[in-house]
Every structure is written in structure tokens, then in C-alpha cells.
mmCIF file of C-alpha atoms in Angstrom:
data_model
loop_
_atom_site.group_PDB
_atom_site.id
_atom_site.type_symbol
_atom_site.label_atom_id
_atom_site.label_comp_id
_atom_site.label_asym_id
_atom_site.label_seq_id
_atom_site.Cartn_x
_atom_site.Cartn_y
_atom_site.Cartn_z
ATOM 1 C CA MET A 1 78.812 -32.469 -7.193
ATOM 2 C CA SER A 2 76.921 -30.685 -4.363
ATOM 3 C CA ASP A 3 77.304 -27.038 -3.540
ATOM 4 C CA PRO A 4 77.040 -26.577 0.300
ATOM 5 C CA ALA A 5 76.406 -22.839 0.007
ATOM 6 C CA PHE A 6 73.631 -23.292 -2.573
ATOM 7 C CA GLU A 7 71.998 -26.087 -0.591
ATOM 8 C CA GLY A 8 72.273 -24.117 2.629
ATOM 9 C CA ASN A 9 70.589 -21.117 1.024
ATOM 10 C CA LEU A 10 67.847 -23.346 -0.467
ATOM 11 C CA ALA A 11 67.197 -24.987 2.895
ATOM 12 C CA SER A 12 66.990 -21.682 4.690
ATOM 13 C CA ARG A 13 64.384 -20.439 2.247
ATOM 14 C CA ALA A 14 62.318 -23.595 2.723
ATOM 15 C CA ILE A 15 62.564 -23.372 6.483
ATOM 16 C CA GLY A 16 61.792 -19.621 6.418
ATOM 17 C CA ALA A 17 58.525 -20.319 4.641
ATOM 18 C CA LEU A 18 57.287 -22.599 7.477
ATOM 19 C CA PRO A 19 55.665 -20.988 10.543
ATOM 20 C CA MET A 20 56.950 -23.628 12.965
ATOM 21 C CA LYS A 21 58.302 -23.613 16.473
ATOM 22 C CA THR A 22 61.966 -22.705 16.827
ATOM 23 C CA ALA A 23 62.701 -25.972 18.636
ATOM 24 C CA ASN A 24 62.105 -27.787 15.334
ATOM 25 C CA PHE A 25 64.564 -25.756 13.282
ATOM 26 C CA ARG A 26 67.723 -27.530 14.325
ATOM 27 C CA SER A 27 66.430 -31.055 13.763
ATOM 28 C CA ILE A 28 65.159 -30.155 10.275
ATOM 29 C CA ALA A 29 68.307 -28.280 9.393
ATOM 30 C CA GLU A 30 70.539 -31.164 10.447
ATOM 31 C CA GLY A 31 68.430 -33.606 8.485
ATOM 32 C CA LEU A 32 68.840 -31.797 5.179
ATOM 33 C CA ASN A 33 71.392 -33.824 3.147
ATOM 34 C CA GLY A 34 72.867 -35.028 6.428
ATOM 35 C CA ARG A 35 74.536 -31.684 7.230
ATOM 36 C CA ALA A 36 73.660 -28.781 9.511
ATOM 37 C CA LEU A 37 73.084 -25.310 8.266
ATOM 38 C CA ALA A 38 75.719 -22.776 9.106
ATOM 39 C CA GLU A 39 75.243 -21.588 12.663
ATOM 40 C CA PRO A 40 74.735 -17.889 11.792
ATOM 41 C CA LEU A 41 72.015 -18.847 9.314
ATOM 42 C CA LEU A 42 70.287 -21.101 11.849
ATOM 43 C CA GLU A 43 70.412 -18.525 14.596
ATOM 44 C CA ALA A 44 68.923 -15.859 12.303
ATOM 45 C CA ALA A 45 66.077 -18.163 11.419
ATOM 46 C CA MET A 46 65.465 -19.030 15.059
ATOM 47 C CA GLN A 47 65.381 -15.365 16.076
ATOM 48 C CA ARG A 48 62.956 -14.627 13.298
ATOM 49 C CA TYR A 49 60.378 -17.086 14.589
ATOM 50 C CA SER A 50 61.059 -16.782 18.295
ATOM 51 C CA ARG A 51 60.086 -13.081 18.409
ATOM 52 C CA PRO A 52 56.860 -12.685 20.481
ATOM 53 C CA ARG A 53 53.818 -11.617 18.521
ATOM 54 C CA PRO A 54 52.572 -8.101 19.324
ATOM 55 C CA PRO A 55 49.607 -8.163 21.736
ATOM 56 C CA ALA A 56 46.166 -7.874 20.250
ATOM 57 C CA PRO A 57 44.877 -4.312 20.401
ATOM 58 C CA GLU A 58 42.653 -3.633 23.364
ATOM 59 C CA VAL A 59 38.972 -2.837 22.680
ATOM 60 C CA VAL A 60 37.648 -0.341 25.228
ATOM 61 C CA ILE A 61 33.905 -0.517 25.887
ATOM 62 C CA ALA A 62 32.066 1.884 28.172
ATOM 63 C CA PHE A 63 28.752 1.738 29.983
ATOM 64 C CA GLY A 64 26.818 4.129 32.190
ATOM 65 C CA LEU A 65 25.031 1.931 34.712
ATOM 66 C CA ASP A 66 23.053 1.704 37.890
ATOM 67 C CA THR A 67 22.372 -1.533 39.749
ATOM 68 C CA ALA A 68 19.023 -2.076 38.063
ATOM 69 C CA TYR A 69 20.572 -2.301 34.572
ATOM 70 C CA LEU A 70 23.492 -4.614 35.412
ATOM 71 C CA PRO A 71 21.647 -7.800 34.313
ATOM 72 C CA HIS A 72 20.861 -6.314 30.912
ATOM 73 C CA ALA A 73 24.398 -5.001 30.481
ATOM 74 C CA GLY A 74 25.473 -8.528 31.328
ATOM 75 C CA VAL A 75 23.629 -9.681 28.200
ATOM 76 C CA VAL A 76 25.622 -7.077 26.179
ATOM 77 C CA LEU A 77 28.890 -8.499 27.569
ATOM 78 C CA ALA A 78 27.931 -12.065 26.769
ATOM 79 C CA SER A 79 26.955 -11.160 23.190
ATOM 80 C CA LEU A 80 30.142 -9.092 22.715
ATOM 81 C CA LEU A 81 32.403 -11.934 23.711
ATOM 82 C CA ALA A 82 30.533 -14.576 21.746
ATOM 83 C CA ASN A 83 30.881 -12.655 18.491
ATOM 84 C CA ALA A 84 34.462 -11.458 18.879
ATOM 85 C CA PRO A 85 36.484 -14.608 19.708
ATOM 86 C CA GLY A 86 40.028 -13.835 20.837
ATOM 87 C CA ALA A 87 39.373 -10.154 21.423
ATOM 88 C CA LYS A 88 40.900 -8.418 24.418
ATOM 89 C CA PHE A 89 38.384 -6.130 26.127
ATOM 90 C CA ARG A 90 38.663 -3.404 28.732
ATOM 91 C CA PHE A 91 35.340 -2.300 30.199
ATOM 92 C CA LEU A 92 34.790 1.129 31.722
ATOM 93 C CA VAL A 93 31.694 1.259 33.945
ATOM 94 C CA VAL A 94 30.616 4.739 34.976
ATOM 95 C CA HIS A 95 28.275 4.480 37.986
ATOM 96 C CA ASP A 96 27.011 6.266 41.070
ATOM 97 C CA GLY A 97 27.780 3.625 43.746
ATOM 98 C CA ILE A 98 27.506 -0.028 42.724
ATOM 99 C CA SER A 99 28.438 -2.391 45.547
ATOM 100 C CA PRO A 100 31.551 -4.609 45.405
ATOM 101 C CA GLN A 101 29.325 -7.747 45.454
ATOM 102 C CA ALA A 102 27.282 -6.499 42.470
ATOM 103 C CA ARG A 103 30.471 -5.608 40.618
ATOM 104 C CA SER A 104 31.866 -9.087 41.203
ATOM 105 C CA THR A 105 28.717 -10.723 39.808
ATOM 106 C CA PHE A 106 28.807 -8.482 36.761
ATOM 107 C CA GLU A 107 32.454 -9.242 36.072
ATOM 108 C CA ARG A 108 31.581 -12.976 35.850
ATOM 109 C CA CYS A 109 29.938 -12.167 32.511
ATOM 110 C CA ALA A 110 33.382 -11.458 31.049
ATOM 111 C CA GLU A 111 35.957 -13.320 33.076
ATOM 112 C CA GLY A 112 39.559 -12.732 32.074
ATOM 113 C CA HIS A 113 38.899 -9.187 30.811
ATOM 114 C CA LYS A 114 39.714 -5.954 32.579
ATOM 115 C CA PHE A 115 37.147 -3.752 34.364
ATOM 116 C CA ASP A 116 37.524 -0.142 35.507
ATOM 117 C CA TRP A 117 34.773 1.024 37.847
ATOM 118 C CA LEU A 118 34.535 4.798 37.553
ATOM 119 C CA GLU A 119 32.345 6.227 40.255
ATOM 120 C CA ILE A 120 30.772 9.687 39.957
ATOM 121 C CA LYS A 121 31.028 11.308 43.324
ATOM 122 C CA SER A 122 30.428 14.929 42.515
ATOM 123 C CA SER A 123 28.700 16.119 39.344
ATOM 124 C CA SER A 124 25.516 17.889 38.342
ATOM 125 C CA VAL A 125 24.446 14.806 36.399
ATOM 126 C CA LEU A 126 23.683 13.105 39.687
ATOM 127 C CA ALA A 127 20.877 15.634 40.294
ATOM 128 C CA MET A 128 19.287 15.286 36.881
ATOM 129 C CA PRO A 129 16.068 13.221 36.702
ATOM 130 C CA GLY A 130 15.444 10.439 34.235
ATOM 131 C CA GLN A 131 12.864 10.971 31.506
ATOM 132 C CA ARG A 132 10.135 8.676 30.285
ATOM 133 C CA HIS A 133 11.795 5.235 29.857
ATOM 134 C CA ILE A 134 15.320 6.764 30.018
ATOM 135 C CA SER A 135 17.282 6.008 33.196
ATOM 136 C CA ARG A 136 19.320 8.733 34.813
ATOM 137 C CA ALA A 137 22.305 6.443 34.306
ATOM 138 C CA GLY A 138 22.175 7.339 30.647
ATOM 139 C CA TYR A 139 23.710 10.710 31.530
ATOM 140 C CA TYR A 140 26.815 9.080 32.947
ATOM 141 C CA ARG A 141 28.415 8.698 29.494
ATOM 142 C CA LEU A 142 28.863 12.493 29.573
ATOM 143 C CA MET A 143 31.571 11.998 32.244
ATOM 144 C CA LEU A 144 33.803 9.705 30.153
ATOM 145 C CA SER A 145 36.246 12.349 28.971
ATOM 146 C CA GLU A 146 36.766 13.323 32.603
ATOM 147 C CA LEU A 147 36.733 9.933 34.349
ATOM 148 C CA ALA A 148 38.327 7.608 31.790
ATOM 149 C CA PRO A 149 41.999 6.760 32.529
ATOM 150 C CA PRO A 150 44.376 9.138 30.668
ATOM 151 C CA ASP A 151 45.918 6.253 28.715
ATOM 152 C CA ILE A 152 42.624 5.630 26.891
ATOM 153 C CA ASP A 153 42.070 7.786 23.819
ATOM 154 C CA ARG A 154 39.172 5.899 22.204
ATOM 155 C CA VAL A 155 36.090 4.249 23.642
ATOM 156 C CA LEU A 156 32.911 2.667 22.303
ATOM 157 C CA TYR A 157 29.940 3.518 24.508
ATOM 158 C CA LEU A 158 27.035 1.079 24.496
ATOM 159 C CA ASP A 159 23.568 1.278 26.040
ATOM 160 C CA ALA A 160 22.449 -1.696 28.176
ATOM 161 C CA ASP A 161 19.373 -2.494 26.056
ATOM 162 C CA LEU A 162 21.058 -4.037 23.055
ATOM 163 C CA VAL A 163 22.538 -7.267 21.759
ATOM 164 C CA VAL A 164 25.729 -7.417 19.669
ATOM 165 C CA MET A 165 25.583 -9.830 16.715
ATOM 166 C CA GLY A 166 28.748 -8.742 14.814
ATOM 167 C CA ASP A 167 32.419 -8.607 15.618
ATOM 168 C CA ILE A 168 32.655 -5.339 17.558
ATOM 169 C CA ARG A 169 36.316 -4.937 16.557
ATOM 170 C CA GLU A 170 35.186 -3.922 13.112
ATOM 171 C CA LEU A 171 33.142 -1.044 14.520
ATOM 172 C CA TYR A 172 35.854 -0.089 17.019
ATOM 173 C CA ALA A 173 38.398 0.315 14.233
ATOM 174 C CA THR A 174 36.218 2.790 12.246
ATOM 175 C CA ASP A 175 38.105 5.883 11.143
ATOM 176 C CA LEU A 176 36.348 8.966 12.608
ATOM 177 C CA GLY A 177 38.380 11.376 10.530
ATOM 178 C CA GLU A 178 38.011 14.888 11.877
ATOM 179 C CA HIS A 179 35.056 14.002 14.076
ATOM 180 C CA ALA A 180 35.056 13.365 17.825
ATOM 181 C CA ILE A 181 32.097 10.937 17.753
ATOM 182 C CA GLY A 182 30.554 8.430 15.439
ATOM 183 C CA ALA A 183 26.899 7.288 15.591
ATOM 184 C CA VAL A 184 23.912 5.985 13.668
ATOM 185 C CA CYS A 185 20.958 8.145 12.742
ATOM 186 C CA ASP A 186 17.796 7.802 14.859
ATOM 187 C CA VAL A 187 15.073 6.838 12.389
ATOM 188 C CA GLY A 188 12.320 7.759 14.833
ATOM 189 C CA MET A 189 13.247 11.455 14.983
ATOM 190 C CA ASP A 190 12.451 14.064 12.340
ATOM 191 C CA GLY A 191 15.888 15.643 12.027
ATOM 192 C CA GLU A 192 14.639 18.598 10.142
ATOM 193 C CA ALA A 193 11.916 19.420 12.715
ATOM 194 C CA PHE A 194 14.516 19.013 15.478
ATOM 195 C CA ALA A 195 16.839 21.410 13.735
ATOM 196 C CA GLY A 196 14.027 23.968 13.460
ATOM 197 C CA ARG A 197 13.330 23.809 17.191
ATOM 198 C CA PHE A 198 16.921 24.612 18.065
ATOM 199 C CA GLN A 199 17.811 27.014 15.219
ATOM 200 C CA LEU A 200 20.140 24.514 13.563
ATOM 201 C CA GLN A 201 20.841 23.951 9.871
ATOM 202 C CA PRO A 202 18.159 21.510 8.588
ATOM 203 C CA ARG A 203 19.570 18.116 7.745
ATOM 204 C CA ARG A 204 17.637 14.996 6.789
ATOM 205 C CA LEU A 205 18.447 12.097 9.175
ATOM 206 C CA GLY A 206 20.745 14.583 10.952
ATOM 207 C CA TYR A 207 19.719 13.414 14.437
ATOM 208 C CA PHE A 208 21.696 10.442 15.806
ATOM 209 C CA ASN A 209 20.825 7.744 18.337
ATOM 210 C CA SER A 210 23.235 7.891 21.260
ATOM 211 C CA GLY A 211 22.969 4.225 22.300
ATOM 212 C CA VAL A 212 26.039 3.347 20.250
ATOM 213 C CA LEU A 213 28.705 6.044 20.337
ATOM 214 C CA LEU A 214 32.271 5.703 19.096
ATOM 215 C CA MET A 215 34.195 8.424 20.961
ATOM 216 C CA ASP A 216 37.590 9.994 20.388
ATOM 217 C CA LEU A 217 38.461 11.016 23.919
ATOM 218 C CA THR A 218 41.490 12.988 22.835
ATOM 219 C CA LYS A 219 39.324 15.290 20.772
ATOM 220 C CA LEU A 220 36.614 15.443 23.402
ATOM 221 C CA ARG A 221 39.052 16.401 26.142
ATOM 222 C CA ALA A 222 40.524 19.146 23.996
ATOM 223 C CA SER A 223 37.139 20.619 23.020
ATOM 224 C CA ASP A 224 35.293 20.211 26.287
ATOM 225 C CA ASP A 225 32.189 19.429 24.244
ATOM 226 C CA LEU A 226 30.734 16.967 26.769
ATOM 227 C CA SER A 227 30.701 19.718 29.420
ATOM 228 C CA LYS A 228 28.742 21.810 26.888
ATOM 229 C CA VAL A 229 26.201 19.003 26.668
ATOM 230 C CA ILE A 230 25.779 19.060 30.454
ATOM 231 C CA THR A 231 25.249 22.812 30.291
ATOM 232 C CA VAL A 232 22.503 22.380 27.668
ATOM 233 C CA LEU A 233 20.844 19.819 29.919
ATOM 234 C CA GLU A 234 21.018 22.128 32.954
ATOM 235 C CA THR A 235 19.569 25.108 31.125
ATOM 236 C CA ARG A 236 17.038 23.470 28.774
ATOM 237 C CA ILE A 237 16.120 20.117 30.336
ATOM 238 C CA GLY A 238 12.437 20.780 29.647
ATOM 239 C CA ASP A 239 13.151 20.930 25.875
ATOM 240 C CA MET A 240 15.104 17.674 25.828
ATOM 241 C CA GLU A 241 12.511 15.067 24.744
ATOM 242 C CA TYR A 242 15.099 12.258 24.976
ATOM 243 C CA GLY A 243 17.317 13.666 27.678
ATOM 244 C CA ASP A 244 21.036 13.826 26.958
ATOM 245 C CA GLN A 245 20.544 12.307 23.530
ATOM 246 C CA CYS A 246 18.859 15.554 22.424
ATOM 247 C CA ALA A 247 21.519 17.608 24.179
ATOM 248 C CA LEU A 248 24.275 15.655 22.415
ATOM 249 C CA ASN A 249 22.599 16.338 19.107
ATOM 250 C CA VAL A 250 22.383 20.055 19.819
ATOM 251 C CA VAL A 251 26.089 20.306 20.585
ATOM 252 C CA PHE A 252 27.325 17.896 17.890
ATOM 253 C CA TRP A 253 24.867 18.866 15.108
ATOM 254 C CA SER A 254 26.482 18.207 11.713
ATOM 255 C CA ARG A 255 29.726 17.294 13.505
ATOM 256 C CA TRP A 256 29.470 13.525 13.805
ATOM 257 C CA LYS A 257 30.620 10.560 11.682
ATOM 258 C CA ARG A 258 27.832 8.437 10.215
ATOM 259 C CA LEU A 259 28.412 4.766 11.102
ATOM 260 C CA ASP A 260 27.055 1.819 9.167
ATOM 261 C CA ILE A 261 23.367 1.690 10.120
ATOM 262 C CA LEU A 262 23.559 -2.053 10.829
ATOM 263 C CA TRP A 263 25.508 -1.185 14.000
ATOM 264 C CA ASN A 264 22.362 0.207 15.596
ATOM 265 C CA VAL A 265 19.240 -1.470 14.262
ATOM 266 C CA GLN A 266 16.358 0.213 16.102
ATOM 267 C CA ARG A 267 12.820 -1.031 16.683
ATOM 268 C CA ARG A 268 11.245 1.251 14.077
ATOM 269 C CA MET A 269 13.567 -0.136 11.401
ATOM 270 C CA LEU A 270 11.868 -3.518 11.874
ATOM 271 C CA MET A 271 8.343 -2.428 12.609
ATOM 272 C CA ARG A 272 7.475 0.424 10.239
ATOM 273 C CA GLN A 273 3.759 -0.227 10.489
ATOM 274 C CA GLU A 274 3.607 -0.212 14.264
ATOM 275 C CA GLY A 275 1.855 3.178 14.144
ATOM 276 C CA LYS A 276 5.001 5.244 14.780
ATOM 277 C CA PRO A 277 6.844 7.278 12.167
ATOM 278 C CA CYS A 278 10.069 6.127 10.587
ATOM 279 C CA TYR A 279 12.066 8.738 8.664
ATOM 280 C CA ALA A 280 14.448 6.439 6.769
ATOM 281 C CA THR A 281 13.741 4.465 3.602
ATOM 282 C CA ALA A 282 14.081 0.714 3.341
ATOM 283 C CA ALA A 283 17.235 1.204 1.234
ATOM 284 C CA GLU A 284 18.748 3.515 3.837
ATOM 285 C CA MET A 285 18.026 0.988 6.580
ATOM 286 C CA ARG A 286 19.651 -1.758 4.419
ATOM 287 C CA LYS A 287 16.608 -4.011 4.754
ATOM 288 C CA GLY A 288 17.412 -7.685 4.440
ATOM 289 C CA ARG A 289 20.924 -7.356 5.843
ATOM 290 C CA ARG A 290 21.786 -9.079 9.134
ATOM 291 C CA PRO A 291 21.902 -6.610 12.033
ATOM 292 C CA LYS A 292 25.308 -6.204 13.745
ATOM 293 C CA ILE A 293 23.705 -4.609 16.808
ATOM 294 C CA ILE A 294 20.058 -5.041 17.737
ATOM 295 C CA HIS A 295 18.949 -2.058 19.834
ATOM 296 C CA PHE A 296 15.763 -2.594 21.810
ATOM 297 C CA THR A 297 14.760 1.084 21.659
ATOM 298 C CA GLU A 298 11.652 2.568 23.272
ATOM 299 C CA HIS A 299 9.874 1.455 26.376
ATOM 300 C CA ASN A 300 8.952 -2.148 25.365
ATOM 301 C CA LYS A 301 12.077 -3.984 26.463
ATOM 302 C CA PRO A 302 12.683 -7.759 26.185
ATOM 303 C CA TRP A 303 12.544 -8.015 29.984
ATOM 304 C CA SER A 304 9.281 -6.059 30.306
ATOM 305 C CA THR A 305 6.270 -7.990 31.496
ATOM 306 C CA ASP A 306 4.585 -7.449 28.110
ATOM 307 C CA GLY A 307 7.788 -7.273 26.040
ATOM 308 C CA TRP A 308 7.805 -8.463 22.468
ATOM 309 C CA HIS A 309 10.069 -7.906 19.511
ATOM 310 C CA PRO A 310 10.835 -9.989 16.372
ATOM 311 C CA LEU A 311 14.403 -10.480 17.588
ATOM 312 C CA ILE A 312 13.629 -10.882 21.304
ATOM 313 C CA TRP A 313 15.092 -14.380 21.210
ATOM 314 C CA THR A 314 18.622 -12.972 20.840
ATOM 315 C CA TYR A 315 18.331 -11.329 24.242
ATOM 316 C CA TYR A 316 17.259 -14.559 25.928
ATOM 317 C CA ARG A 317 19.933 -16.539 24.088
ATOM 318 C CA TYR A 318 22.686 -14.532 25.699
ATOM 319 C CA LEU A 319 20.896 -14.065 29.037
ATOM 320 C CA LYS A 320 21.516 -17.799 29.541
ATOM 321 C CA LYS A 321 25.218 -17.111 29.509
ATOM 322 C CA THR A 322 24.987 -14.696 32.445
ATOM 323 C CA PRO A 323 24.379 -15.139 36.235
ATOM 324 C CA TYR A 324 21.146 -13.102 35.876
ATOM 325 C CA ARG A 325 18.727 -15.412 34.080
ATOM 326 C CA ALA A 326 16.578 -16.327 37.108
ATOM 327 C CA GLN A 327 16.505 -12.694 38.272
ATOM 328 C CA VAL A 328 15.347 -11.382 34.883
ATOM 329 C CA LEU A 329 12.672 -14.054 34.443
ATOM 330 C CA LYS A 330 11.317 -13.193 37.856
ATOM 331 C CA LEU A 331 11.402 -9.477 37.098
ATOM 332 C CA GLY A 332 9.390 -9.975 33.851
ATOM 333 C CA GLU A 333 7.046 -12.465 35.638
ATOM 334 C CA VAL A 334 7.924 -14.993 32.986
ATOM 335 C CA HIS A 335 6.563 -18.543 33.321
ATOM 336 C CA PHE A 336 5.910 -21.257 30.706
ATOM 337 C CA ILE A 337 2.397 -20.105 29.680
ATOM 338 C CA LYS A 338 3.342 -16.443 29.581
ATOM 339 C CA ASP A 339 6.491 -17.166 27.622
ATOM 340 C CA LEU A 340 4.446 -19.227 25.126
ATOM 341 C CA ARG A 341 1.897 -16.393 24.752
ATOM 342 C CA ARG A 342 4.663 -13.851 24.183
ATOM 343 C CA ARG A 343 6.240 -16.033 21.489
ATOM 344 C CA ILE A 344 2.973 -16.415 19.681
ATOM 345 C CA LYS A 345 2.303 -12.633 19.928
ATOM 346 C CA THR A 346 5.762 -11.823 18.689
ATOM 347 C CA ILE A 347 5.448 -14.111 15.687
ATOM 348 C CA PHE A 348 1.912 -12.935 14.855
ATOM 349 C CA ASN A 349 2.770 -9.287 15.055
ATOM 350 C CA TRP A 350 5.944 -9.720 13.086
ATOM 351 C CA TYR A 351 4.112 -11.246 10.098
ATOM 352 C CA ARG A 352 1.314 -8.665 10.435
ATOM 353 C CA LEU A 353 3.721 -5.770 10.399
ATOM 354 C CA GLN A 354 5.604 -7.150 7.389
ATOM 355 C CA ALA A 355 2.396 -7.590 5.366
#
């Protein structure tokens, strides 16, 4: 003899275990032993599975750009999206006057995602000169706590000379603890010597690279630390070998979160015998592990006329996904023979440096 209550409860459990559309509940319920489930039970099950899923958390990425670096930042966008399927991005672009047409072209690199164009109209950073291979636009990140919309409390700042190879959501979710910024050490800078120049507490690998910065804007707004960085630049620009990167290190010395080094794999990590010092050991650089961000540090960029790098192919892979390919190839004077020579040079030097 059947027990309707028992069978109804058993059926509800079976249905509850299936992640199906609510439209299918009634037909399945009515087909069980030829009888329908009790209406309250059916309605509860339908409500359970008809609730909309919470929206995916937004990942906020920031750039400091001028028109010249838009094509290369487009490569960053293409690599970001390719390696974070389904992510919802919001891009903050701090600039000093990029035209609407140039903005529209850039946004084509990440269609369907939100862009905020934050123009600097009055700030001392506009009067600061670039240094060496560092564009003045690199200073624009110092305006993020002031220009970013108030509803944004966390942002990941990225330079335009890198390629993302991992899912950036992993980095974005990093717990900064008590710190306002997170970064990766710069293996090309002697942190202890830097500390000595600025009367700071010596710390091995204590100097960070500012090309990848995870920033807690709530803490930065409360402390006004980025304004302090601008003040250091204004008063000691001649002492800042790497511009605002040095100034950031002076202000945040020993007050930054160390990120996984694979999120900022710099040139000297790959080419230790290139004739330039590297202050990290192979173990510290996690040799043999796949980079999550390849940072084309120093002056020899992938788009340079003589550019070479063992991972240069990653830049050109994602360049194909942007509207800028023809422009960049023309800028670098790239043609078939030159591209072939560069490939041979890259391979030859890669094996020579690893010997």
C-alpha cells in the first residue's frame, strides 16, 4: 500500500537534487506515480530554482594612458579577456585628453565591458617629464584615489607593456590584509642599496615593481598616501631613477603586500645572463613555472624596431585580436624578412642565455 506523504517527500528530494529549469518541475512531479506533488511543495521547489543567480563580481582594471600607448594596452585587454572567460570587467582609463574616436577604437578590444574615461585636467603630474623609457602617462596612476568613482574601493592597475596569461580574477581576489597596495618585487633593483639612499630600513627585495599594483582605494583615500608620492616626485624628481615607481617605494617602504611573483615576470627573471644584475634567486623567481603576467620591462619592447624577448610571441598573438595590428607592425617597421631575423635572434639568444 502506497504512502502519498512518503512518496511526495521522496519525489521532492529527487527533484531538489536536480538543477533544472522551473518549467520542467510540474511535468516531472505529475509523472511521479501518476499523481502531482502537493501544490505548496511544488511552489517551494519552483521558487528555489527560479531565484536569479547573483551577478558575477566586477573586476576593476585601471590604466594610465596617452594615445601612443593605446595599441599596447589593447593587447593587455585582449589577453585579459582571453584568459578570464565569463569575467565582468570595468576599465578605468586615466588620461590627459584622448579623443572620442581613439576611445571608441580602444573599446573595441573589450566590447560588452564598461569603460570609465577619467581625464586629468588640473594636476601637477601633467607638468612632470617622462624619464628614460618611462612615459609621463605612468604618473597618472597616482590620481586613481582622487578620480576613481566613489563606488569603487579596489582596483588593479596594469602597465601597458605586459601580457596576461592567467585568470586575473585570482589576482584581483588577493587579500591585502592591513596593506593598501600589493605588488611584486623588482628583481633588477638592489633594495638594500635603495634603502640606504633614502634612509630606509634595509630589506632584501624590498623594492617593488609598480607595473602591477593591487590597490585598496578605501585605505588610500583615508591615508592620502598617493598625494605624498606626488610630493616626493615634486621635491626629489632628480633622485627618482625610475620616476614614480621610486617615489611609490619611498612612501610605501615595508608597507606593501607581496604578491605571487608569477603575476609580474620581468625581463631579468628570464635573462639573467644578459649582462644586467638580478637580485632574486631562481627559487624565489619560481623558475620553471608558467608566468601569469609577462611584463616586458626595460626599453626593449616587443614593438620596438629591434625588439626581442623569449616570450615576444605572446604579444603578437593577442595583437591579432585588436584593431591595432597594422599600426603596430608599421611602427616597428616589421616586414617578413625583419620578422624572420627577429625570430631567429630571439631563439638564438634565448638558448645562449640559458646555457
